[in-house]
Each structure stands twice: as C-alpha cells, then as structure tokens.
Coordinates of C-alpha atoms in Angstrom, one line a residue:
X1 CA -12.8 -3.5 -9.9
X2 CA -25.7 -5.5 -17.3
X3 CA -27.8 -4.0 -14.4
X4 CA -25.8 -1.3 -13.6
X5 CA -26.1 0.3 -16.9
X6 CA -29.6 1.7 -15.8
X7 CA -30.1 4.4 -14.0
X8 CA -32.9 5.0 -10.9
X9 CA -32.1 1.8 -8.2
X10 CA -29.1 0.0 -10.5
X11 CA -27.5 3.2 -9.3
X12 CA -27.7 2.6 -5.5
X13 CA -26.5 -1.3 -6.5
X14 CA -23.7 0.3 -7.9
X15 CA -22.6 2.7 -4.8
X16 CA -23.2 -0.6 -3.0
X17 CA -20.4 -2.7 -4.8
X18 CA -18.2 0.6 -5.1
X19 CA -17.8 0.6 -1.7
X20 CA -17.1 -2.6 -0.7
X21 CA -14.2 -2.7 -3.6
X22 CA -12.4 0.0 -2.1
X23 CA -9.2 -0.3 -0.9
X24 CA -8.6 -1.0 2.6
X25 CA -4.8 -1.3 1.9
X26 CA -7.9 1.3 2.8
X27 CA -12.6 13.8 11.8
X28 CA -14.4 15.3 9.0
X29 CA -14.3 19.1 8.8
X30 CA -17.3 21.7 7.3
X31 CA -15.4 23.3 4.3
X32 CA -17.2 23.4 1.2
X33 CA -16.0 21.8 -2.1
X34 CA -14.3 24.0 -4.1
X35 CA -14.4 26.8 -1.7
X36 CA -13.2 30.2 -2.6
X37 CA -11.1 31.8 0.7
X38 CA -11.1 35.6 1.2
X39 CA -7.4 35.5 0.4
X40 CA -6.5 37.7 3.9
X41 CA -2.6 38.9 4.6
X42 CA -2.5 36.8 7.8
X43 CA -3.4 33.3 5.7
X44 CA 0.2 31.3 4.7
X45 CA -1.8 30.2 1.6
X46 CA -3.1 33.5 0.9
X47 CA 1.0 34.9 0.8
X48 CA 1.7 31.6 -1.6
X49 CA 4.1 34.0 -3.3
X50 CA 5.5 35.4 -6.6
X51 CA 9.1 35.4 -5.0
X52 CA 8.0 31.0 -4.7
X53 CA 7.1 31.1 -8.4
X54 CA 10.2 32.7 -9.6
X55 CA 12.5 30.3 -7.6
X56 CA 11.1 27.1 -8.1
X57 CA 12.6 25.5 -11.3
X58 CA 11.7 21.7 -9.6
X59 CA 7.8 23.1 -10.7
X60 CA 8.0 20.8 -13.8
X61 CA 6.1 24.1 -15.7
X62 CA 3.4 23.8 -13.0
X63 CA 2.9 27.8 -12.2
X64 CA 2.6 28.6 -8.8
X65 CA 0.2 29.4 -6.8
X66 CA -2.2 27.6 -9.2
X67 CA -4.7 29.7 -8.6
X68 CA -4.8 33.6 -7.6
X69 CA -7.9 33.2 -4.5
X70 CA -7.3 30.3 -1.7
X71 CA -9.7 27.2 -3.1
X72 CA -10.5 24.6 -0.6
X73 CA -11.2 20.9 -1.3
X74 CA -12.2 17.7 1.6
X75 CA -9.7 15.2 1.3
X76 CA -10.6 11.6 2.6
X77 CA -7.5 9.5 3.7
X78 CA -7.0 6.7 5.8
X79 CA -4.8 7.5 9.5
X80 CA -2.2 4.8 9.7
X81 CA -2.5 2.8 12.8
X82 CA 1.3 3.4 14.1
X83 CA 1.1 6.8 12.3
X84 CA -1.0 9.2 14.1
X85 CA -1.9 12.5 11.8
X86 CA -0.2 15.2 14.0
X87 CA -0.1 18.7 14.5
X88 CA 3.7 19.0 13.3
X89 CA 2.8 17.3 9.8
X90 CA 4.2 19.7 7.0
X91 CA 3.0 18.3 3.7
X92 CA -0.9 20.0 3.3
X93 CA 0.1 23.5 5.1
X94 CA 3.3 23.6 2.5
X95 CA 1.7 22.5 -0.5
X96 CA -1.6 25.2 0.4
X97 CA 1.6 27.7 1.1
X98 CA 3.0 27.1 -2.1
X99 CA 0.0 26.3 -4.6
X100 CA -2.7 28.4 -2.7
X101 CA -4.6 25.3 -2.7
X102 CA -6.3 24.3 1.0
X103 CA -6.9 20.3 0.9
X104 CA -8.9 19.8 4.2
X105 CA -8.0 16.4 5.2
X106 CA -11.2 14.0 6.3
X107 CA -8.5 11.7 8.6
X108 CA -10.0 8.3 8.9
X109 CA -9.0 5.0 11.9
X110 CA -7.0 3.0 9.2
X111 CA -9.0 0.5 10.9
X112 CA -12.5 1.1 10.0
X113 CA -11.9 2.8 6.8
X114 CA -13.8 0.6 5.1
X115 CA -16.9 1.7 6.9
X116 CA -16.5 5.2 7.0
X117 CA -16.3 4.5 2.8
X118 CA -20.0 3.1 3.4
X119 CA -21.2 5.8 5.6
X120 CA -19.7 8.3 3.0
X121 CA -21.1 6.6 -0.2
X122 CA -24.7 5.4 1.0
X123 CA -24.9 9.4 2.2
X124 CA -24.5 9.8 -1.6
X125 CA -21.9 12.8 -0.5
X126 CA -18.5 12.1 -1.6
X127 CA -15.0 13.8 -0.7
X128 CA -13.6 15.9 -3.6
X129 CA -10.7 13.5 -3.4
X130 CA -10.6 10.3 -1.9
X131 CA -7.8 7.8 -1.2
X132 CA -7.5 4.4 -1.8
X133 CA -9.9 3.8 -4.6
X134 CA -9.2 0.2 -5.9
X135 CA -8.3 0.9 -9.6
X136 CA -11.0 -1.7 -11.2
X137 CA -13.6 0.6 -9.3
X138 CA -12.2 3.5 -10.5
X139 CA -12.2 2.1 -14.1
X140 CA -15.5 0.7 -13.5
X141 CA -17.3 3.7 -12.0
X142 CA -15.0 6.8 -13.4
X143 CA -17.2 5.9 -17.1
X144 CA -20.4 6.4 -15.2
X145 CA -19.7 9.9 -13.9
X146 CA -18.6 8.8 -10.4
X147 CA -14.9 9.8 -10.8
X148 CA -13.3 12.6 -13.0
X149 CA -12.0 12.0 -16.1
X150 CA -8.1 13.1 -15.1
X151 CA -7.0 12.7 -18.9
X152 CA -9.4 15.4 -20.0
X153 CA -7.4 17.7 -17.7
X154 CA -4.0 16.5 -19.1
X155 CA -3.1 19.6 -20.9
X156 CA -2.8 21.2 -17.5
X157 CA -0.9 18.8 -15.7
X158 CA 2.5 18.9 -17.7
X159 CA 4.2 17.3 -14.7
X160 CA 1.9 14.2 -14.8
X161 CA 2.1 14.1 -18.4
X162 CA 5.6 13.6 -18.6
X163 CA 5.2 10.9 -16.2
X164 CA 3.2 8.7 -18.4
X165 CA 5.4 9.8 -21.4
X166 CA 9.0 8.8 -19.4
X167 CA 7.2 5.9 -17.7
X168 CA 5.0 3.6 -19.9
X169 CA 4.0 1.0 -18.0
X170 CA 1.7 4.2 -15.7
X171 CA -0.3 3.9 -19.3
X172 CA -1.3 0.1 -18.4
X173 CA -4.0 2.0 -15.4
X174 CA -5.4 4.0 -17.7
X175 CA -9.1 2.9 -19.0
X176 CA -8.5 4.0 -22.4
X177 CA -6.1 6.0 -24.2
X178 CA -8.2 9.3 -23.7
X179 CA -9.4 8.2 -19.8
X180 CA -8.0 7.9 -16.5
X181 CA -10.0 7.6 -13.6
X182 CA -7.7 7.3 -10.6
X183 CA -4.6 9.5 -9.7
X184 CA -1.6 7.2 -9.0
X185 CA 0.4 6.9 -5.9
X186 CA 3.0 5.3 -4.4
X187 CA 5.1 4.9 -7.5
X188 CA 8.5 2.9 -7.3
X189 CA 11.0 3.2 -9.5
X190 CA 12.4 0.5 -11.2
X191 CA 16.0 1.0 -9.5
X192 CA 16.2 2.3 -6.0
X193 CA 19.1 1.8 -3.8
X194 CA 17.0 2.0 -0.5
X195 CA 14.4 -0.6 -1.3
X196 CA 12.0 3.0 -0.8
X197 CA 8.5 0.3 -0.6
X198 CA 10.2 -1.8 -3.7
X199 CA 9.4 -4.8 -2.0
X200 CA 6.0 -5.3 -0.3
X201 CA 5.7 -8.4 2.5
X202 CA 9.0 -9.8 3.5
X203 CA 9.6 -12.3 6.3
X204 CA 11.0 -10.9 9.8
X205 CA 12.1 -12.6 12.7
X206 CA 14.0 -12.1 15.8
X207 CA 17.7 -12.6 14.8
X208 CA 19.0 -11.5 18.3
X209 CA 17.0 -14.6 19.7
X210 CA 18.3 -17.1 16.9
X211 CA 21.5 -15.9 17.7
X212 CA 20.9 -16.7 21.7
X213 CA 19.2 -20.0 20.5
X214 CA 21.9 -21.2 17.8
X215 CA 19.6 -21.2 15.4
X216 CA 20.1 -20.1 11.8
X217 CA 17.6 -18.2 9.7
X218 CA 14.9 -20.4 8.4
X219 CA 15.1 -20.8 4.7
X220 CA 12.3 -23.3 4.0
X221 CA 8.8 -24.1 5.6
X222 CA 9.6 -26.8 7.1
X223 CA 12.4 -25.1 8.7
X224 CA 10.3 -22.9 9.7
X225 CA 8.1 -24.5 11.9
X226 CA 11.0 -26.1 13.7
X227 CA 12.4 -23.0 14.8
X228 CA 9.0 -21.3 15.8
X229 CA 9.2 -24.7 17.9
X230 CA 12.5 -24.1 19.3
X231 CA 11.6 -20.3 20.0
X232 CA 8.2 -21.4 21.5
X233 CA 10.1 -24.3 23.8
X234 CA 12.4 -21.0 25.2
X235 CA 9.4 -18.5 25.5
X236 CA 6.2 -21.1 26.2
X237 CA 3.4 -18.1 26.8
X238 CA 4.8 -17.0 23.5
X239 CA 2.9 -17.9 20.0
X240 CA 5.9 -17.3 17.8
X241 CA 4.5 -16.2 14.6
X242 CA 2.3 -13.3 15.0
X243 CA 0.2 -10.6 12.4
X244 CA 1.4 -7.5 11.3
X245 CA -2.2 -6.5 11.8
X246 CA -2.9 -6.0 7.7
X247 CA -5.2 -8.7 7.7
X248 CA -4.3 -11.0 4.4
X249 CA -1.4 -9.3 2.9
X250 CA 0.8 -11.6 4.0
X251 CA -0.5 -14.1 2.4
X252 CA 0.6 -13.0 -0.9
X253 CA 4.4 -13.8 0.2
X254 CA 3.7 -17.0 1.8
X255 CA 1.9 -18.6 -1.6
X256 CA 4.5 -17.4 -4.0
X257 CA 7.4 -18.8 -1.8
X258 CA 5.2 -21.9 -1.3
X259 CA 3.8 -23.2 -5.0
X260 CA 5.4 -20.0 -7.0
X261 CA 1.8 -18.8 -7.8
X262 CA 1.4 -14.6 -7.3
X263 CA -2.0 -13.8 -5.7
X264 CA -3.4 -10.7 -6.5
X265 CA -5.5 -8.9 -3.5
X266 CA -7.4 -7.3 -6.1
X267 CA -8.6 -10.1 -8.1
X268 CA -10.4 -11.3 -5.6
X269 CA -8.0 -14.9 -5.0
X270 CA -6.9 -15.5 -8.2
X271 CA -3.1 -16.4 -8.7
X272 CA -1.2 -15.3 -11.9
X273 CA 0.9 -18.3 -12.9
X274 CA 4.4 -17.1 -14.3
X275 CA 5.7 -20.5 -15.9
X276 CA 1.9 -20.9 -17.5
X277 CA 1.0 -16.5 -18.2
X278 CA -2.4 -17.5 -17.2
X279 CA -4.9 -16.9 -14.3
X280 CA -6.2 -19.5 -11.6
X281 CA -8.3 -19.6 -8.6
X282 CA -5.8 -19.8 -5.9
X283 CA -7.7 -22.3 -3.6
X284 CA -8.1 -24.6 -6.5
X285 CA -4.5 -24.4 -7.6
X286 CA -1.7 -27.0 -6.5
X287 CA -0.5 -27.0 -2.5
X288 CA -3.0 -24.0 -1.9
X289 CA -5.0 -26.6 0.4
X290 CA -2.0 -28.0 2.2
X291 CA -0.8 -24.5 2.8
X292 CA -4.2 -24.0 4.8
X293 CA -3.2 -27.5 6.9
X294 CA 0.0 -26.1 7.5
X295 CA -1.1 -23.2 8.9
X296 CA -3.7 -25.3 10.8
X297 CA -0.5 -27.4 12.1
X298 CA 0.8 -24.2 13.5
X299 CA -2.3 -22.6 15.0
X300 CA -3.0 -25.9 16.7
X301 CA 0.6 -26.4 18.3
X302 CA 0.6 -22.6 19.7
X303 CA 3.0 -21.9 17.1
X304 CA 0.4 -19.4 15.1
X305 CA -0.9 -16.5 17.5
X306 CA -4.6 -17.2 18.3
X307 CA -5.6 -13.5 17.1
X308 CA -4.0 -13.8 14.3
X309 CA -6.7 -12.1 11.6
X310 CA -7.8 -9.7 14.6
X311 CA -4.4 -8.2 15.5
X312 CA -4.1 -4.3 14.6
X313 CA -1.3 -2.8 14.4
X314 CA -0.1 -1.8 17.3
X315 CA -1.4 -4.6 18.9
X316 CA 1.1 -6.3 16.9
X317 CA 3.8 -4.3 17.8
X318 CA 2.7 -4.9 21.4
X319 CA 3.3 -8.8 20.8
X320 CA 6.9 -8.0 19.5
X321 CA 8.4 -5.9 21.8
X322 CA 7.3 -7.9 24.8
X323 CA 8.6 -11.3 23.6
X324 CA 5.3 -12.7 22.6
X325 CA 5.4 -13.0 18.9
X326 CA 9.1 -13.2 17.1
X327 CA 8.3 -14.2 13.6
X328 CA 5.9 -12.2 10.7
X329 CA 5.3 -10.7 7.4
X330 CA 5.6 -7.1 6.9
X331 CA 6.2 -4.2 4.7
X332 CA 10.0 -3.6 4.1
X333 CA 11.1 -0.9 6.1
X334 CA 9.2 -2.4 9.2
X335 CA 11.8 -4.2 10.3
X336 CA 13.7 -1.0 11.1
X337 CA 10.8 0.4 12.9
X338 CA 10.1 -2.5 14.9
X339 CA 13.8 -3.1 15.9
X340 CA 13.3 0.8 17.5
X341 CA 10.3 -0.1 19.3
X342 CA 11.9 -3.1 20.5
X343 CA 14.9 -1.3 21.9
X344 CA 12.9 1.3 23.3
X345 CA 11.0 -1.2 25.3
X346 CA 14.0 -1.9 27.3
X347 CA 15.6 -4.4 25.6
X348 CA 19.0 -2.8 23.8
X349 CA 19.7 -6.2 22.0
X350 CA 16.3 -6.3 20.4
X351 CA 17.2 -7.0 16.5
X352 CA 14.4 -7.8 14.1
X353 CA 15.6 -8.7 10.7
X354 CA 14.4 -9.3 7.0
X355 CA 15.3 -12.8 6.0
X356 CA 15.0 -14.1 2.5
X357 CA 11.7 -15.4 1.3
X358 CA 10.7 -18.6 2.8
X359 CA 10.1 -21.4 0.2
X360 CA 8.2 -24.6 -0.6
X361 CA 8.4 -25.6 -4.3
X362 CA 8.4 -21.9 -5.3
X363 CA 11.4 -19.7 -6.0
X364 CA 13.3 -17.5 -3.1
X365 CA 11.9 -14.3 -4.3
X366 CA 9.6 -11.3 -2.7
X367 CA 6.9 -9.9 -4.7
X368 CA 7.3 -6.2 -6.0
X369 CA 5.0 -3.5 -6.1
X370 CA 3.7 -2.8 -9.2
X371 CA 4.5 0.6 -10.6
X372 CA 1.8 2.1 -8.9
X373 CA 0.8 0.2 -5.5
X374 CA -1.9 2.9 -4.8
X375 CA -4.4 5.1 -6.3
X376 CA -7.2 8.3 -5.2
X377 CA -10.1 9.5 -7.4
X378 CA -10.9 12.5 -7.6
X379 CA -15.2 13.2 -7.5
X380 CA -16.6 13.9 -10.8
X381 CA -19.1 17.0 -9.2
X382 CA -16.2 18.5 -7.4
X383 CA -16.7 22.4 -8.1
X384 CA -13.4 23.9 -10.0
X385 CA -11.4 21.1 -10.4
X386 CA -8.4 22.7 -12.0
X387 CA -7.1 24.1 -9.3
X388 CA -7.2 21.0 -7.3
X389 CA -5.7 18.6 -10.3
X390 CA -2.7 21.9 -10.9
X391 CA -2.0 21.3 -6.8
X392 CA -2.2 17.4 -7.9
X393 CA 0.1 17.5 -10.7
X394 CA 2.9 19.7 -8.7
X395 CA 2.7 17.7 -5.1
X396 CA 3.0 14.1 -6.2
X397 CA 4.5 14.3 -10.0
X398 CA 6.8 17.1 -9.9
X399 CA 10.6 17.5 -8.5
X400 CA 10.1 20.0 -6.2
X401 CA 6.5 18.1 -4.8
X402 CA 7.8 15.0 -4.8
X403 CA 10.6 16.0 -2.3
X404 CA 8.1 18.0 -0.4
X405 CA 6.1 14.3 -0.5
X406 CA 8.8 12.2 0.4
X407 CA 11.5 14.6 2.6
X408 CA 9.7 17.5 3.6
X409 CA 10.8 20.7 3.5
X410 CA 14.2 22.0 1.9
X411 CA 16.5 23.5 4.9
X412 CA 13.7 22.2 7.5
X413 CA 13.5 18.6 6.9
X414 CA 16.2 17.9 4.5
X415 CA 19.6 20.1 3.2
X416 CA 20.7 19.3 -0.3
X417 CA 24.3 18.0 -0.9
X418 CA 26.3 17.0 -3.7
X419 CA 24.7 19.5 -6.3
X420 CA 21.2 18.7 -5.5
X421 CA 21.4 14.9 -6.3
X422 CA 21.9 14.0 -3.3
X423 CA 19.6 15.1 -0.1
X424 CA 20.1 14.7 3.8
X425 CA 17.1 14.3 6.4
X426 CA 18.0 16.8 9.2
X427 CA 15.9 17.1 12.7
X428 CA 17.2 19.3 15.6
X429 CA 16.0 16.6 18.2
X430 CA 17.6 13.6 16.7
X431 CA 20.9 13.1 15.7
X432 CA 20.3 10.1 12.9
X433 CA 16.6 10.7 11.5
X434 CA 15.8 8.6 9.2
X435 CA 12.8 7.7 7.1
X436 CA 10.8 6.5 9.3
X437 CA 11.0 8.9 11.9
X438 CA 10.3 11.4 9.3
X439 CA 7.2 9.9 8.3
X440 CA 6.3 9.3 12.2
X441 CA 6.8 13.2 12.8
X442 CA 6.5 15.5 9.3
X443 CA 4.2 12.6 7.9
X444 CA 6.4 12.3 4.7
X445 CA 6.2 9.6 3.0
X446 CA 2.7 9.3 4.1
X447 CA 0.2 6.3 2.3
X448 CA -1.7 8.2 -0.1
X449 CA 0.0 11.4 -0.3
X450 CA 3.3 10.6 -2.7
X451 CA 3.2 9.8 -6.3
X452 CA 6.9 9.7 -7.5
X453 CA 10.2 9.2 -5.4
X454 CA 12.9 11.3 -5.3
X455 CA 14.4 8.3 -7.5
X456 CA 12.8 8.8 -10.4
X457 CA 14.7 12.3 -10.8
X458 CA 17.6 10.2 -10.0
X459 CA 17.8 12.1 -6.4
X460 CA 18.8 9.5 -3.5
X461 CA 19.2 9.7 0.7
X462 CA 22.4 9.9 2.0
X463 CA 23.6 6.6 3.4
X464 CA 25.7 7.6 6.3
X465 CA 26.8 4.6 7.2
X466 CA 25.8 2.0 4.1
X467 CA 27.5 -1.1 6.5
X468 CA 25.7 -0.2 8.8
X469 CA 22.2 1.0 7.5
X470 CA 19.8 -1.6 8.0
X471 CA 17.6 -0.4 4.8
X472 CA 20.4 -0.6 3.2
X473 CA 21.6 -3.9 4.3
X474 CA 18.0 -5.1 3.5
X475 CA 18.0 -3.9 -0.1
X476 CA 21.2 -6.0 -0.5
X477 CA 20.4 -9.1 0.9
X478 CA 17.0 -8.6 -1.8
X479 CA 18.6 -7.2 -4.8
X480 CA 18.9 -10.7 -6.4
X481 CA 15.7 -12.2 -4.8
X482 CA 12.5 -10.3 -6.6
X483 CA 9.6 -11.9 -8.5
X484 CA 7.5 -9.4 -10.7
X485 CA 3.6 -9.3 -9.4
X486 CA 1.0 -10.3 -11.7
X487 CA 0.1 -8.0 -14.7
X488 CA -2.3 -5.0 -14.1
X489 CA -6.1 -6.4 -15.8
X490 CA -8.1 -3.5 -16.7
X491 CA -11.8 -4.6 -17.8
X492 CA -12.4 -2.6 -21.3
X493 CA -15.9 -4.2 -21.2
X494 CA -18.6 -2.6 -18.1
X495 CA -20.4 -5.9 -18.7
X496 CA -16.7 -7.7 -17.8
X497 CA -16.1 -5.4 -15.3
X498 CA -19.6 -5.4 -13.2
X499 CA -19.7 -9.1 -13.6
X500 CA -16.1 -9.2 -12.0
X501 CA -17.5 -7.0 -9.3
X502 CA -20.6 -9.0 -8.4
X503 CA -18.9 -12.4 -8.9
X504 CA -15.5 -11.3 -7.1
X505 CA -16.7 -9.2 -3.9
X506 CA -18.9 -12.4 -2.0
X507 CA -15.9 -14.7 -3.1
X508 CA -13.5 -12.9 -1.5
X509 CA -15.3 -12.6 1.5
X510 CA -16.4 -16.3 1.8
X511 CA -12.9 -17.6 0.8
X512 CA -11.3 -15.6 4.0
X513 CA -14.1 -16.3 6.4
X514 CA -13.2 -20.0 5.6
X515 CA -9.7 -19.7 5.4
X516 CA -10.2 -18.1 8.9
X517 CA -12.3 -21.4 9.8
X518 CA -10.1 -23.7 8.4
X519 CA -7.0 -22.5 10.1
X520 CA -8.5 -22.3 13.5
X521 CA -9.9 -25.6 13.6
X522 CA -13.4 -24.6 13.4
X523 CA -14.0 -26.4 9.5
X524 CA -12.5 -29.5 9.4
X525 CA -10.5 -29.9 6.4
X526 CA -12.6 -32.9 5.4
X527 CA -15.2 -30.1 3.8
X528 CA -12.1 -28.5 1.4
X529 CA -13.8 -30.2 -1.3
X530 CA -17.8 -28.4 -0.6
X531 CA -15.9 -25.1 -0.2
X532 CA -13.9 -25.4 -4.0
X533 CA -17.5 -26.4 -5.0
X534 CA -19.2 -23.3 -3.6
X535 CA -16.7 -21.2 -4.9
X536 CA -17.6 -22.7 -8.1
X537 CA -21.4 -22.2 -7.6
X538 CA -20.7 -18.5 -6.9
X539 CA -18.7 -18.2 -9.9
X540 CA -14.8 -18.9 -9.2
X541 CA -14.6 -20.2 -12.9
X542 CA -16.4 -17.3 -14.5
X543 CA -14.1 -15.0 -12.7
X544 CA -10.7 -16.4 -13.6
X545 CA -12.5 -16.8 -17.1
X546 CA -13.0 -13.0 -17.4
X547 CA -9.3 -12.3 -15.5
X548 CA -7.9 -14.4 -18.7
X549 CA -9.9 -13.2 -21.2

C-alpha cells in the first residue's frame, strides 16, 4: 500500500512486498537513464522546434522542447492483451518530437506483468518510470527513497500544478502536503458526456440473442441465472457467463449490486459500507458467503465458464464471438469493441449490450472510478529528472498533451471544429473511427499514458450520430445509475502502512485461492467458517482496524 525502517536485509523485505503490491490492473531496450543524445539534424526529437514553442498556447506555460540536448529515459508499461504496441503508435515519437524528451518504452505481456515487476525489482534495477504503481506502495516506499518526491519538483510543473489547484480531490493521493510519490493517470472528470472510463465494470450480455429468445434484460440475480439457463438450453456446449480475462475486477460490481457493500481491490477485500462510513472485511460481511454459493450454483449447472479465473483476454473474446460465452463484466466501452469483434466474426447481428447493474439487496448502481484510477512512479536515482517530470507535466496535464494522450495528433488523428471545443477523430482507412479504434491503431488513450481528458478543458468528441452511438447510448442508460467508490485511505503512519502491507498481501492471496476453491467445488462450503477464522489468524481484523482508523 517496524522492520522495514532498518536498512541492510529489511531492505530486500521491502522490495519483496513492493513488488507484490503493484498494480496488475498491472522488450526491454539498452538506453541509459537520463541519457544525453548527440542532438543530430536527421533525429525528429533533435528538430523539436522553436516554430512548436511559439505556436503552442495548449503548453499550459510548459516551454518547449524542455530541454535543449535529446534526454532519454526506460519507461516500463504494461502491453494490453487486445492492444498490441505497434509500429504506427504516435504518442512517444510526438511527445520526444515536441519536448525533445526520448521515453524508451520497456513493453511488458499485460499478462505476466506482475512478474516481470519481480524480475525488475529483485535485480535492484528499476525503470526511470514505471507504470502501475499501486498508490499505498508509492506512499509507502516514495518516503524511503524508492520513488521521487514529484512535489519537490512542483515549481516546474505549472500544468500539474494547476491540476491539483482546479481539482482538489487529486490532493487526497498525495502523502503529505509537501510529498507525492506517484504521478496520476487516468483521471475522469466529474461530468463527461461519453462515459470516457467513468464507469469501471458494467454487466454485458448478448441483447441480439435475448431478443431471438424473448427474453428481456435481467435486472436481478435471480433473473439472472434463469436466462443464463434459457441461453444455455439454446446453445448447450455454451457456458453462458464467461471472464473478461481481468481476473477479480468484476467482482467489485457483482458485491455492490448484491449487499450494496463497495470492495476496494486495493485494500486487500475490505468493503467500504456507505449507509455505515465504515470499513469491513468483505467475506465476513452480510450475503458475501451466499454470493460465493451462488456462484457455485452456476459453475456446477454449466452456467459459469469452467476457466473462468484463467481466461485472458483474448481468450475471452474468443468465447464471445463464437457463441460460447454471452454474458460478463467489463470495462465500459467494451461493449462497443466486442459488438465489432462479433460482427467481424461473421455474424452481422452480433449485438452486445451494457445493461443496468444487476442487484440483490443493493442499489442499481455501477461503481465509478475514483478521480484517479491509475498511477506511475517515477525512480528516485533517475539521472536528470527535470527533463523527464517537464515532458510529464506537458503530455498528461496540459491541453495540448492531453489531446496528444487522448486523440492523437491535430490534422492527423483528429481536426478541430466548433472553435476548438469541439474535436473530430479522422482516419483515411475508416470512414467512422472511433475511440476505440484509435486506441487499437495510434495507441491513444492508452492505460498508463493519459492523465487528464479532453473534458477537463471542457473539450468533447463529436457525436455523429448521438441516437445512434452506442457510447453514447450507454452513458444514458448510466447517467442516473452510479454509486461513488470507497474513499482513497492514505497511511500517514510507515508503521500503519507496512503493517497493512504484510497483513494485506497473504490475505488477498488466500481469500482468492479459496474463493477459486469454493466456487469450483473443490472446498465445500461446510469449511466457510475455518476460512473467516484463518483470515482472522492472519490478521483480517487488524487490517480493517488500520483501514478505519
């Protein structure tokens, strides 16, 4: 998110428990940190241009280039598994263009990010700047000298500075008022007409197939299972309700629509309690156990696919598009994306939808994002860090980065309209681009690499067709159906904060391999009771102590 105080082998404990806290929601190159180029004519970043500096007002005060001679920083970042990094990606060769600043991208299998984090960290090495960095291990470590101090460099990151000035909930990440430890991406905006990530796992199902079945969109969980019944009746090698590959994300969705508590990923299975403003441990907290049975139900009947914490991906998509799975929790826009997939498979009816949350005795809401959904830290030995936080503060918290981030670039990958308040996604081989193409071919929009949206400068997408815009459509049917997530907990005391750490990391893992167990049949549910108690004996109560402290 005692011993590790002391220096000598509480150090190498420490690197230990950093790297099995960071993110997973986490091709290596030889440039040196920090690296100086030789700044040569034929380089695009060595031309980053006076006649860029004069005409870009969108700079936020952020002079450009940032620094006179090419500097070169490693960059770890995960490779999303239906997003391939590809040649034709324009954010890193325009921002170098335009700040003079080379970020040479260490591209990691989304899939096994995890464990190239342990490789990186037990080599004692680390990338100058490294994505998905859980923010308790950022404010845990970043006091110890792990992570760079970002506030220290404040003065020179006027773009960034304004951010936490216009937007003051950004302040509740920081560690104190004079530290911050993790830069903050993915950023939504309070109001935003396309849903851009507002929402994070929503229900989807096959609303062609309902439609062919005359079957309306389940609203409750009980409803649910009888149309993953129906649906498996029409298609029996089918198990209806498949993964969307993200491992227990979706779990999040499914508790608050089922008892109304909000599970926090981070927190290791505790579940912030709205009505009561306090913590719990979600297994130990009302209907959590007859959630797992339901689930159980499911798996049992052939209703719940029998990889279900295995699928990646694309093996997820795989079960979709060829009428093996109908039904699953995803991210927002997904829907979109696999209704193209679907379609592309042959099948020009193919229609998966976003359906309203699916309830039990909680409320028919989706869970937000907090303001920040994702964070990087930047290595406290990188060599020259100012040009590297200046290229920072212009890409993901200035106008002109942030469009660069999210749309690419201006008379490329988007035209302005409407006197620059409005913006339109242009590509000469398809005649609608939207979003998600973009991100599949420019990578904007990418993970890690945004910090604002065009939003927050009150700068929207053209709709085109809103009636007929399924985002669109999507954010709609939502707008009135949102539940906040639980507050950010930042641990002001290392003692707190390591204790979380140790306590928090073997819980987590036990509490999935069981729920794994439990779900599949191979616990019976007759030993719910040993499992709350070995929670306990590893601490469960001591965590949700320090989470309500």
């Amino acid at each position: 998110m005692k011993k590790l105080h002391k220096k000598g082998a509480a150090l190498t404990l420490a690197l230990a428990l950093l790297t099995a806290l960071l993110a997973a929601c986490s091709g290596g190159n030889n440039a040196k940190s920090g690296n100086e180029g030789g700044g040569s004519a034929s380089s695009p970043a060595a031309s980053a241009s006076e006649e860029w500096q004069k005409t870009a007002p969108g700079s936020g005060g952020q002079a450009l280039p940032v620094t006179q001679q090419l500097k070169e920083y490693t960059f770890m970042a995960r490779e999303l598994g239906g997003v391939p990094f590809k040649d034709s990606f324009v954010v890193l060769p325009e921002l170098e263009r335009r700040t003079n600043v080379k970020l040479n991208l260490i591209k990691v299998p989304e899939s096994n990010y995890g464990d190239k984090l342990n490789v990186v960290m037990a080599s004692g090495e680390l990338p100058d700047l490294i994505a998905g960095v859980n923010i308790n291990v950022a404010n845990e470590f970043g006091p110890k000298g792990l992570f760079l101090n970002l506030w220290d460099y404040i003065d020179i990151m006027p773009n960034m500075k304004k951010a936490f000035e216009t937007y003051p909930e950004f302040n509740d990440y920081k560690y104190s008022d004079t530290e911050l430890y993790q830069v903050l991406n993915q950023c939504a905006p309070d109001s935003d007409p396309q849903g851009f990530g507002f929402y994070k796992q929503i229900p989807m199902i096959r609303t062609d197939v309902l439609k062919t079945l005359n079957l309306e969109a389940p609203k409750t969980f009980d409803e649910l299972r009888d149309t993953l019944v129906r649906i498996k009746e029409a298609y029996p090698d089918s198990r209806p309700w498949i993964s969307d590959g993200r491992g227990f994300e979706f779990l999040q969705q499914v508790l608050a629509g089922w008892n109304g508590k909000i599970l926090e990923p981070n927190y290791y299975y505790s579940a912030f309690d709205p009505e009561a403003g306090q913590w719990g441990f979600a297994p130990e907290q009302e209907g959590f156990k007859e959630l797992v049975e339901y689930m159980h139900g499911l798996y049992a009947d052939g209703l719940l696919d029998n990889e279900f914490f295995l699928t990646n991906n694309s093996q997820s998509t795989e079960r979709a598009v060829n009428d093996k799975g109908f039904f699953y929790y995803s991210y927002w826009n997904n829907s979109a994306t696999m209704t193209l997939r679907g379609q592309e498979n042959g099948n020009p009816n193919f229609l998966m939808s976003g359906i309203l949350p699916i309830v039990k005795d909680g409320p028919s809401a989706a869970v937000v994002r907090n303001a920040c959904s994702n964070f990087s830290a930047v290595n406290a030995k990188v060599s020259d860090p100012e040009p590297l936080l200046k290229a920072l503060d212009y890409w993901l918290y200035s106008q002109d980065g942030t469009m660069l981030a999210n749309a690419g670039i201006e008379g490329v990958n988007f035209v302005w309209e409407e006197d620059q308040k409005i913006y339109k996604l242009v590509d000469p081989k398809l005649e609608k681009p939207d979003n998600e193409t973009h991100k599949a071919e420019f990578g904007v929009r990418y993970d890690f690499m945004t910090g604002l949206r065009p939003d927050h400068f009150d700068i929207h997408n053209k709709l085109e067709d809103p009636d007929n815009d399924m985002y669109h459509q999507q954010f709609l049917l939502y707008k009135d159906h949102a539940i906040s997530p639980g507050p950010v907990k930042i641990f002001k005391d290392p003692e707190d904060s390591n204790t979380m750490s140790e306590i928090g990391v073997p819980i987590r893992d036990y509490v999935e391999q069981q729920f794994i167990k439990f779900v599949m049949g191979a616990a019976n549910m007759s030993t719910w009771d040993q499992f709350i108690e070995t929670c306990k004996k590893m601490g469960s109560d001591k965590m949700i102590e320090l989470l309500n402290k």
